[in-house]
Coordinates of C-alpha atoms in Angstrom, one line a residue:
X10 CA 5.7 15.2 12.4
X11 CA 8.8 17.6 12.2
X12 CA 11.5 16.6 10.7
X13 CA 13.2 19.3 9.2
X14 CA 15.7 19.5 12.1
X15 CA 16.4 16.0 12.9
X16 CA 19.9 15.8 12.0
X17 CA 21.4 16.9 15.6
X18 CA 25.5 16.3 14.5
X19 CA 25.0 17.7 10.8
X20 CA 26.0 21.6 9.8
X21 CA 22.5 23.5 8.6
X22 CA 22.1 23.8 5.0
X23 CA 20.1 24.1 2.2
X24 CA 22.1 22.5 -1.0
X25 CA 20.1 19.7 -2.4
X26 CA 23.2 18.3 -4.6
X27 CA 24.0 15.7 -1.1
X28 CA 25.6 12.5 -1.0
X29 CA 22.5 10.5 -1.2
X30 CA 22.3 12.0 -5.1
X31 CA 25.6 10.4 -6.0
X32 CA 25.8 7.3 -7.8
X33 CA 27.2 4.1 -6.6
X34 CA 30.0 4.6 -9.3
X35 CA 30.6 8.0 -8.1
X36 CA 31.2 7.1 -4.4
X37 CA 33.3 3.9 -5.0
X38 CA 35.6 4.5 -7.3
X39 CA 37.6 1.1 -6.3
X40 CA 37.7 -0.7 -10.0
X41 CA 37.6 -4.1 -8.4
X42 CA 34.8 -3.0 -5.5
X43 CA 32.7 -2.0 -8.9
X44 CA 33.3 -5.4 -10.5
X45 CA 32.3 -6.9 -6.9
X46 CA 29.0 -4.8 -7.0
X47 CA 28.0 -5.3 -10.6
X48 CA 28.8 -9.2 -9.8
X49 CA 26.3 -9.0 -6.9
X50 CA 23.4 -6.6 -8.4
X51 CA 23.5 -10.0 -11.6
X52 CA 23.4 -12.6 -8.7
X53 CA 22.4 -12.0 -5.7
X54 CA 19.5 -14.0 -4.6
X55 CA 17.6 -11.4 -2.6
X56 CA 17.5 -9.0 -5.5
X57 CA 16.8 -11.6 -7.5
X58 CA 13.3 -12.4 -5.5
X59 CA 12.4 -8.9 -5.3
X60 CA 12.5 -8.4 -8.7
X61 CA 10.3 -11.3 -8.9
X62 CA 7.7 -9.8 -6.4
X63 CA 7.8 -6.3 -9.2
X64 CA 6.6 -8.8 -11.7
X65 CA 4.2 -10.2 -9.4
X66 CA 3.2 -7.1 -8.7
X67 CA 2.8 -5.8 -12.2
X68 CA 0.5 -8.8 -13.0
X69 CA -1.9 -7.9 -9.9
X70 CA -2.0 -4.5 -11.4
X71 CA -3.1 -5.9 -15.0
X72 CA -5.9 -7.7 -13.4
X73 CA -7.2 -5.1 -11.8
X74 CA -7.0 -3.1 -14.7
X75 CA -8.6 -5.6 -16.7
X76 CA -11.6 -5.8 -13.8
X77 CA -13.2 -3.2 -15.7
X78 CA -13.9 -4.8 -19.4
X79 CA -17.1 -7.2 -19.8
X80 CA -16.3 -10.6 -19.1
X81 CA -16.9 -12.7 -22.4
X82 CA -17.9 -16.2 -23.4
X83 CA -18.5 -18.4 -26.6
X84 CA -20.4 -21.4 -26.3
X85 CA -21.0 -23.9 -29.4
X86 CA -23.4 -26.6 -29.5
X87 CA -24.4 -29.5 -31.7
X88 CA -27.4 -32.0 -31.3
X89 CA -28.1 -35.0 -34.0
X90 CA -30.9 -36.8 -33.3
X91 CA -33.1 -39.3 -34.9
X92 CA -36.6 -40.0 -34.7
X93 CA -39.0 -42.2 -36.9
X94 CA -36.6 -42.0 -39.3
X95 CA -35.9 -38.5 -39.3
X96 CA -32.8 -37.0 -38.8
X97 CA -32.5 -33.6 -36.4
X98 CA -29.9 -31.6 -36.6
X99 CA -29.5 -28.5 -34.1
X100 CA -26.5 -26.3 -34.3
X101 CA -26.2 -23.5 -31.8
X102 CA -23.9 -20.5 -30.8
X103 CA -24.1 -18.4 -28.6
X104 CA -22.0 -15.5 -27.3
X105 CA -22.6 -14.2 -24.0
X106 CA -21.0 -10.7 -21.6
X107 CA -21.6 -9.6 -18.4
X108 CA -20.0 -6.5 -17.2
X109 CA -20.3 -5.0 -13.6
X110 CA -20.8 -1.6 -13.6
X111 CA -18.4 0.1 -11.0
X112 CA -20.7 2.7 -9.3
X113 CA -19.5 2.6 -5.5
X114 CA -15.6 2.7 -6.5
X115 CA -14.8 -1.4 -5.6
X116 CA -12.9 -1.8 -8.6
X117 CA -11.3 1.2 -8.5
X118 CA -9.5 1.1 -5.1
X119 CA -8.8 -2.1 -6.3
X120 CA -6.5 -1.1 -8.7
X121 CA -5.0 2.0 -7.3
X122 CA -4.6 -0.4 -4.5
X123 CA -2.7 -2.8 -6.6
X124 CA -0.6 0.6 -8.1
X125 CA 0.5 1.6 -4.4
X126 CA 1.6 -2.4 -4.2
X127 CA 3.6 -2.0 -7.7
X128 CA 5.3 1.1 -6.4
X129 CA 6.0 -0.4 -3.2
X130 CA 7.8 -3.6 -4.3
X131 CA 9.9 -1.2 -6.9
X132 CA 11.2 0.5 -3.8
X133 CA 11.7 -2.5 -2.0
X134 CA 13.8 -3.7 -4.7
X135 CA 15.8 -0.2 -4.8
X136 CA 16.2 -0.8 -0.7
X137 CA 17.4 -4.6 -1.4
X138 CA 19.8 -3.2 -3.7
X139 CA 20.9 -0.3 -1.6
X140 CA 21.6 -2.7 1.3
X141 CA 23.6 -5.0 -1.4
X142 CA 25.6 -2.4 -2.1
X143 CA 26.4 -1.1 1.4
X144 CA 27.5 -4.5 2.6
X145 CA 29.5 -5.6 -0.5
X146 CA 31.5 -2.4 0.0
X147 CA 31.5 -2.7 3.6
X148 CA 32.6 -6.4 3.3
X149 CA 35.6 -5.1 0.5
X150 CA 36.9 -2.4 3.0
X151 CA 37.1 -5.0 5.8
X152 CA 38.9 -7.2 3.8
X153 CA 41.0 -4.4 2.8
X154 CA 41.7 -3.4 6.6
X155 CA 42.3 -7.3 7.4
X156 CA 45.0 -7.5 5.1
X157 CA 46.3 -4.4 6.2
X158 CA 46.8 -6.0 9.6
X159 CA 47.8 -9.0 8.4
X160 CA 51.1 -6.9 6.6
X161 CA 51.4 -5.2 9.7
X162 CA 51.5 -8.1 11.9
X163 CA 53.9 -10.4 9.6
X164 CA 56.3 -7.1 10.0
X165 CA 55.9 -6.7 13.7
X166 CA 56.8 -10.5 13.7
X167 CA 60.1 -10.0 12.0
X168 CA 60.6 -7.2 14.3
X169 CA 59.8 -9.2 17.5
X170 CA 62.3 -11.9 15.9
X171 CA 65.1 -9.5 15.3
X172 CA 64.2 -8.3 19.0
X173 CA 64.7 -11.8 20.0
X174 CA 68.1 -12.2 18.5
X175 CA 69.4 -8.9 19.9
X176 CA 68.2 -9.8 23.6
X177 CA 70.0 -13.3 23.3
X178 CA 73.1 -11.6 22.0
X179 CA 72.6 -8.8 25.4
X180 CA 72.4 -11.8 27.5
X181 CA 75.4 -13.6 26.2
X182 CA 77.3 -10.3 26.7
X183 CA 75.7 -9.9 30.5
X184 CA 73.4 -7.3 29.7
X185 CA 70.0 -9.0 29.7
X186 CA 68.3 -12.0 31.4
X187 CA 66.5 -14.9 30.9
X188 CA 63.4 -13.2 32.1
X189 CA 63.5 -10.4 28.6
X190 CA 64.4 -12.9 26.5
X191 CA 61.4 -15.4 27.4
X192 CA 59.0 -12.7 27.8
X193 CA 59.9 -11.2 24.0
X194 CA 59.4 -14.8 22.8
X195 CA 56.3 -14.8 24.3
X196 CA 54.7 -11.9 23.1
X197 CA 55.8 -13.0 19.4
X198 CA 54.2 -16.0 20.2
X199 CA 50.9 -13.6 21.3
X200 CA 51.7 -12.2 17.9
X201 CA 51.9 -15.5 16.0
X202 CA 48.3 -16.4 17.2
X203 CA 46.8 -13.1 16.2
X204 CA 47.9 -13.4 12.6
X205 CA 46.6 -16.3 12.5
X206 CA 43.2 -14.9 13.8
X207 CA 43.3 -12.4 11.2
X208 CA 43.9 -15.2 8.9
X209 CA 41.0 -16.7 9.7
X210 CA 39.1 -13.3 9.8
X211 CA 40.1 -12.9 5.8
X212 CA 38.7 -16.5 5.1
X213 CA 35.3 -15.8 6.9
X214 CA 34.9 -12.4 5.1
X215 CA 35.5 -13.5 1.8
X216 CA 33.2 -16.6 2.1
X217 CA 30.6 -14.1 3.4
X218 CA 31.4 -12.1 0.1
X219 CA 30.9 -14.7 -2.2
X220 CA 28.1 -16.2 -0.6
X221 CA 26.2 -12.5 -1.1
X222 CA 27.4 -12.8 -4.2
X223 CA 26.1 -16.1 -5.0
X224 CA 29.5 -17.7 -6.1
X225 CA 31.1 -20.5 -4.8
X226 CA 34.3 -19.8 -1.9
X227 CA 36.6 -18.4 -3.7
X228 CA 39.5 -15.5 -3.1
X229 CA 38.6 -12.1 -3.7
X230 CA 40.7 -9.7 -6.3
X231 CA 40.8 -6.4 -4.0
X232 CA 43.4 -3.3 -3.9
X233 CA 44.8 -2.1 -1.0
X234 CA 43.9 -0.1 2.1
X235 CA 46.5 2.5 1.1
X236 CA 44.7 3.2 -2.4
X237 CA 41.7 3.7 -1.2
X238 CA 40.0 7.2 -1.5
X239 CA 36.7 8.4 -0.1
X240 CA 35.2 11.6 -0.3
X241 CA 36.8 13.8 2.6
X242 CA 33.1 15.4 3.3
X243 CA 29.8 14.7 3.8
X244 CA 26.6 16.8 2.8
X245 CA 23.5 15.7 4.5
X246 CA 21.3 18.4 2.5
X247 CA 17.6 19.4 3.8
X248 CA 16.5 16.7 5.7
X249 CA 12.8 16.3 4.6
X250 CA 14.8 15.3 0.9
X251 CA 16.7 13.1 1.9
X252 CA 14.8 11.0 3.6
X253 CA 12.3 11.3 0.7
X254 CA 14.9 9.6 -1.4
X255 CA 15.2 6.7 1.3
X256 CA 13.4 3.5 -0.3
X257 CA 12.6 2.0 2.8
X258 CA 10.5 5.3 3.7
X259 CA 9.2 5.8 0.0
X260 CA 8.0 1.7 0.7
X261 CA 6.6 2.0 4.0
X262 CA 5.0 5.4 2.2
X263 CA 3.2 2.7 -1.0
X264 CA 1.9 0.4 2.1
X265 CA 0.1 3.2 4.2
X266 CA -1.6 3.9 0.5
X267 CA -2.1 0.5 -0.2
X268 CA -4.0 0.3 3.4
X269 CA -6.2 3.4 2.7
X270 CA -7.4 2.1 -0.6
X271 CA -8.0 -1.4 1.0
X272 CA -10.2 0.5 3.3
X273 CA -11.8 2.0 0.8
X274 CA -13.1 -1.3 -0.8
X275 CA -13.5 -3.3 2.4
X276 CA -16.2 -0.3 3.0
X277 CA -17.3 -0.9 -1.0
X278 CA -18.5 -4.2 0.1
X279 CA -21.5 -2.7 1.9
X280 CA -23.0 -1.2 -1.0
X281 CA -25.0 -3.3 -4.0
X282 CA -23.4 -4.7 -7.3
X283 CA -24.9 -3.7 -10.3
X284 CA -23.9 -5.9 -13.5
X285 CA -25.5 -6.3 -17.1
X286 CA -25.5 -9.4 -19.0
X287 CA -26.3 -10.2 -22.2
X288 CA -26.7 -13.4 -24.7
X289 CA -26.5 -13.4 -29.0
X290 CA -26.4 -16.1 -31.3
X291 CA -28.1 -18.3 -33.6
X292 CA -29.5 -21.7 -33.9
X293 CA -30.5 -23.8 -37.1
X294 CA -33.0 -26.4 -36.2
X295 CA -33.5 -29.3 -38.8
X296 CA -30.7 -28.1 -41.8
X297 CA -32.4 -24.3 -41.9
X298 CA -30.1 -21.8 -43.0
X299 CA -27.6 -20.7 -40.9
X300 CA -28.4 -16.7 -41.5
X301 CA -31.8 -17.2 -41.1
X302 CA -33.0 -14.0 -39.1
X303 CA -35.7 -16.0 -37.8
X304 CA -33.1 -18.0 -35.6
X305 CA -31.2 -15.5 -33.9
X306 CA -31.3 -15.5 -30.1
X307 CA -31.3 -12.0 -28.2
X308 CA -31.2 -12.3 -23.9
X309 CA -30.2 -9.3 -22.0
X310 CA -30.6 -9.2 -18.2
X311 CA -29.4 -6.3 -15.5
X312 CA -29.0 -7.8 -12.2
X313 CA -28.8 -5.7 -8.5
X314 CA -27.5 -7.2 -5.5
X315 CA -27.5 -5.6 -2.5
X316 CA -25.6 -7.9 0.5
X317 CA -28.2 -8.2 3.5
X318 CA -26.6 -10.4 5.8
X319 CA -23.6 -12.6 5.3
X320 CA -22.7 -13.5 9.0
X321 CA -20.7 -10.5 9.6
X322 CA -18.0 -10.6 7.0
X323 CA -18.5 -7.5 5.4
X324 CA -18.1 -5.3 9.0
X325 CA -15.2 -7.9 10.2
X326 CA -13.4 -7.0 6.9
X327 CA -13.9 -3.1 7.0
X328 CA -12.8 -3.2 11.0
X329 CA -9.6 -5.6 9.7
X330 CA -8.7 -3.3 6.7
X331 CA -8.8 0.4 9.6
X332 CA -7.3 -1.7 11.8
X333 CA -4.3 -2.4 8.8
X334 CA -4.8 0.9 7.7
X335 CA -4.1 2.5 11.4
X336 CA -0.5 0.1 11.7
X337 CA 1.0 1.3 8.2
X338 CA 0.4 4.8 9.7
X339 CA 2.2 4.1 12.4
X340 CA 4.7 2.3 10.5
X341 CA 4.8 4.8 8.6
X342 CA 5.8 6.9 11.1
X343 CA 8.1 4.8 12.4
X344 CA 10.2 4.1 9.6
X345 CA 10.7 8.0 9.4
X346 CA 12.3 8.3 13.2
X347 CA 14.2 5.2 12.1
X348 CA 15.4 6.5 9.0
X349 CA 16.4 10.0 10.9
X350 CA 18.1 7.6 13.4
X351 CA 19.9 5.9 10.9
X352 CA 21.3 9.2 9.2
X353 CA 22.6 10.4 12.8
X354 CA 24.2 7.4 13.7
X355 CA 26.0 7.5 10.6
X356 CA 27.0 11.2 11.2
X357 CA 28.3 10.6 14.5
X358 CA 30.2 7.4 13.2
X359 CA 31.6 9.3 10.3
X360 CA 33.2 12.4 12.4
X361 CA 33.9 10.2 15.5
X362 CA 35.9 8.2 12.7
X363 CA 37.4 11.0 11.3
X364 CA 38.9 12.8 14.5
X365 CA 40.2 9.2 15.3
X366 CA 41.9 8.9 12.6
X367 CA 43.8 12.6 13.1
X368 CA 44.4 11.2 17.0
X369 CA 46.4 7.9 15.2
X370 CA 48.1 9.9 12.6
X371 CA 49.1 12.5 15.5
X372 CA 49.8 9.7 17.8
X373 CA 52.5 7.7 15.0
X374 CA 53.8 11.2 14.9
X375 CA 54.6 11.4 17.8
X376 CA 55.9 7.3 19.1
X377 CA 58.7 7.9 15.4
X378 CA 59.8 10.9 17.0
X379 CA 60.3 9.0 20.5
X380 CA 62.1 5.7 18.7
X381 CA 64.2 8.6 16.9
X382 CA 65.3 10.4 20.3
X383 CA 65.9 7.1 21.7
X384 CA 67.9 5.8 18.9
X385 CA 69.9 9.2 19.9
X386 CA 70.1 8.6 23.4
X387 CA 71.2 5.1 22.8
X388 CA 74.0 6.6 20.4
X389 CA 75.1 8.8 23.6
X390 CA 75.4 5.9 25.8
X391 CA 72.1 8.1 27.9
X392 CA 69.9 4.9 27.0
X393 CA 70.0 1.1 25.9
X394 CA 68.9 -1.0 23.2
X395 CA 66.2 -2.1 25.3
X396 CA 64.7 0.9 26.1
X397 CA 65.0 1.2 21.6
X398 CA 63.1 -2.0 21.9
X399 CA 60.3 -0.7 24.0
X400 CA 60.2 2.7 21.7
X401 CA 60.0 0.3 18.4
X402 CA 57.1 -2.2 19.8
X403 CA 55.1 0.7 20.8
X404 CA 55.5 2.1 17.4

């Protein structure tokens, strides 16, 4: 599949030092978003459980590994008997092996199997982790923009209040009516409720917080929106790299190998197990000595079994294990177009963003300069305080 050209919004080029090589500590440098993080990479309960599936992982992995030793086994016996007045005393040990010799490759896609697994739940911890960093920091900033808002709208309500005054005082003087006044009080009123909706909106998003952080409800020590610096540009890099460095591909990657290896044994299966086994030890019969060569026990056995008929399992498995093998191909493929997705979406959010932001700072530009040219007009008797009013509320 081509993916060398699947970032449509993103300039060509071909530096490999992109944002996806940056550091968490290099992208946020917000002092109390990086205490927020470090808090929720010690806590959080879904990076807790993948880190329990690596150890999991690890211990498949070790017994597949240990698959190909000889099995071993010590077994002690004592007999006292009597008979017509004689006493018979057996003592036996015996230590026996077995060992199955791995000719067709069974154990051996067994274990690299169990490696591709390993690997697989290390990048799904390192896509856990990602994730839990991207929506700690995407919580922070909304908290950050919420109580932006909230500042904004407890000063628009002062403002709406001293608009209030100023229309009573017009309409005492003959210069405004009933109508002005009771529609500015109900707009602060409109006002009054949305504060309180962004009240509410800071509440939910810090209990979100501290529940991904595994912490009781609690307030959250944050900076403000007005301190916050982001890096002003974005380099994407080669594609085919960065999506290499994605965890949820590199994952999706482990499970196609893990399928093809399961394959690999399920077709194993067919062929015959070899295995040796093997018995020493001693027995003293009747108080003999113990290192009496005479007593020593020798059994060695090789054993072939080749499966004949066992109702089917054997081909139901293999067709299970291509079928498997044939959906983490496509998932496989999948995860790739998603992940290019993802990267585009996030490039078109990111300079849609941006060129709004220039249209709001351009458009505050230019409401100041109409409140200041109506303050003028207003001074020139060529306007009234109302017309101010309007030229303020947009503002």
């Amino acid at each position: 599949m081509e993916i060398e050209a699947k970032y449509r919004h993103a300039e060509n080029t071909a530096d490999t030092a992109t944002i996806a090589s940056l550091s968490w500590r290099e992208f946020f440098t917000d002092t109390c978003l990086q205490a927020l993080i470090e808090q929720g990479l010690q806590r959080n309960t879904d990076l807790q459980i993948a880190r329990l599936k690596v150890e999991e992982a690890e211990a498949v992995l070790m017994n597949t590994r240990l698959s190909y030793l000889p099995a071993l086994s010590l077994s002690p016996e004592a007999d006292v008997g009597r008979y017509v007045g004689n006493t018979s005393k057996t003592y036996r040990i015996a230590v026996s092996a077995s060992w199955e010799l791995d000719i067709f490759g069974k154990n051996t896609n067994a274990r690299r199997g169990a490696s591709a697994a390993l690997d697989g739940s290390r990048d799904y911890v390192q896509a856990v982790q990602t994730r839990l960093i991207a929506t700690i920091a995407d919580s922070y900033y909304t908290l950050l923009m919420l109580d932006r808002q909230f500042n904004i709208g407890k000063q628009t309500l002062e403002s709406w209040g001293k608009s209030i005054r100023t229309l009573e005082a017009l309409k005492r003087a003959g210069k405004a009516n009933d109508a002005a006044v009771l529609q500015a009080c109900a707009n602060r009123i409109a006002l009054e409720s949305s504060i309180l909706a962004l009240r509410k909106s800071i509440a939910d998003t810090e209990n979100s917080l501290t529940a991904l952080l595994a912490l009781p409800s609690q307030h959250i020590a944050r900076g403000t929106l007005l301190e916050t610096t982001l890096p002003e540009s974005v380099s994407v890099g080669i594609p085919v790299q960065l999506l290499a460095n994605r965890p949820d591909v590199r994952q999706a990657e482990r499970n196609l190998a893990q399928a093809f290896y399961a394959t690999n044994a399920a077709r194993a299966a067919f062929y015959p197990n070899i295995s040796l086994s093997g018995m020493l030890g001693w027995t003293n019969n009747s108080g003999g000595s113990i290192l009496n060569p005479g007593h020593w026990l020798l059994n060695a056995i090789g054993s072939l079994t080749q499966p004949l008929f066992n109702k089917g399992t054997n081909i139901a498995n293999l067709k299970i294990a291509e079928a498997r093998q044939e959906e983490a191909k496509l998932q496989f493929r999948q995860s790739l177009l998603d992940a290019g997705k993802g990267v585009n979406d996030a490039l078109v959010k990111c300079q849609t963003s941006k060129r709004q932001i220039e249209l709001g700072e351009r458009q505050i530009t230019t409401l100041h300069e109409a409140v200041r040219k109506t303050e003028l007009l207003m001074h020139h008797s060529s306007s009234t305080y109302l017309e101010v009013l309007t030229a303020q509320q947009s503002l």
